[in-house]
Coordinates of C-alpha atoms in Angstrom, one line a residue:
X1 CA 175.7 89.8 109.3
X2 CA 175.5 86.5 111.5
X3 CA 178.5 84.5 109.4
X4 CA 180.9 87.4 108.3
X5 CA 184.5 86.4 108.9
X6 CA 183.2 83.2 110.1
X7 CA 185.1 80.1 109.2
X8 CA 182.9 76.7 107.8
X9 CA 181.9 74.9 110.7
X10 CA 180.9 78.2 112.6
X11 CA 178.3 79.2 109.2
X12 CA 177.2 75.5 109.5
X13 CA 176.7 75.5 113.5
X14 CA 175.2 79.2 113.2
X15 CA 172.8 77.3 110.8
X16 CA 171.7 74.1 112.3
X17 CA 171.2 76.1 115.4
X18 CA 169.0 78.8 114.1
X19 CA 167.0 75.6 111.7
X20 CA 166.4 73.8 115.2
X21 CA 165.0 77.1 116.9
X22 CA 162.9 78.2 113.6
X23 CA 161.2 74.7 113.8
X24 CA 160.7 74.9 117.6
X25 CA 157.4 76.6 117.6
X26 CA 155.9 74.7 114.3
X27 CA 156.8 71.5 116.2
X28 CA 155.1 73.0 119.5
X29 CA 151.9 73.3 117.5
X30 CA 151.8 69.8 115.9
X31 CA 152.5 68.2 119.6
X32 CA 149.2 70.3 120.8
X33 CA 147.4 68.8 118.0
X34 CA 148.2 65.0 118.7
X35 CA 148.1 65.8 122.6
X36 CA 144.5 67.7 121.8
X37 CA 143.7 64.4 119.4
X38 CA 145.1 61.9 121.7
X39 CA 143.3 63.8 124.9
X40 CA 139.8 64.1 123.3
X41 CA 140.6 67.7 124.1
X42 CA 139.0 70.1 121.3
X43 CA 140.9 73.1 123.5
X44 CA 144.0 71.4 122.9
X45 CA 143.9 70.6 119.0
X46 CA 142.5 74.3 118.3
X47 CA 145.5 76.2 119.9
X48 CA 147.8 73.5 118.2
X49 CA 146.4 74.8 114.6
X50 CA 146.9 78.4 115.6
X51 CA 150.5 77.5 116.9
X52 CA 151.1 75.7 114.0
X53 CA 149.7 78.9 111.6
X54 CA 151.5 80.9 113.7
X55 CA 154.9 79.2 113.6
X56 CA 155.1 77.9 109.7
X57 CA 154.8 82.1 109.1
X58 CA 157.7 83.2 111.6
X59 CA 159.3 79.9 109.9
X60 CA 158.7 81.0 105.8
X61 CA 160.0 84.5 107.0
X62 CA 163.2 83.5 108.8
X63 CA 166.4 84.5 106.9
X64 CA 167.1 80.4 105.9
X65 CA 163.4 80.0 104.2
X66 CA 163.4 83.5 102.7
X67 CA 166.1 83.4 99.7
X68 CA 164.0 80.1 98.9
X69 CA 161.2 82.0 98.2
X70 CA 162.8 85.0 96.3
X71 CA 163.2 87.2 99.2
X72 CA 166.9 88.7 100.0
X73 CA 169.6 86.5 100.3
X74 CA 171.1 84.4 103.2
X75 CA 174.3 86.4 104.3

């Protein structure tokens, strides 16, 4: 997998980085909600909510959220 033969600080870079790009589109969503709140814009604050839906489910089936949940382990 992603961290075999790896030492420490390569596992724990490998696993910030792929945190911060797992919470990209989740954060993406709840920015289209304030900006849609903010705006007035109802067009705005709708696609935000389906971001956000759409984001927290790539997010809960990313290999860091899945061995939380009882799915396979992180390798």
């Amino acid at each position: 997998m992603a961290n075999e033969g790896s030492s420490r600080i390569e596992r724990a870079v490998s696993f910030v980085m792929r945190l911060i790009v797992s919470l990209l589109l989740p954060g993406w969503g709840v920015a289209m909600i304030v900006l849609g709140l903010i705006d007035g814009s109802g067009w705005w604050a709708i696609t935000g909510l389906t971001v956000l839906a759409i984001g927290v489910v790539l997010f809960a089936g990313g290999s860091l959220v899945t061995p939380f949940l009882g799915g396979r382990r992180f390798s």
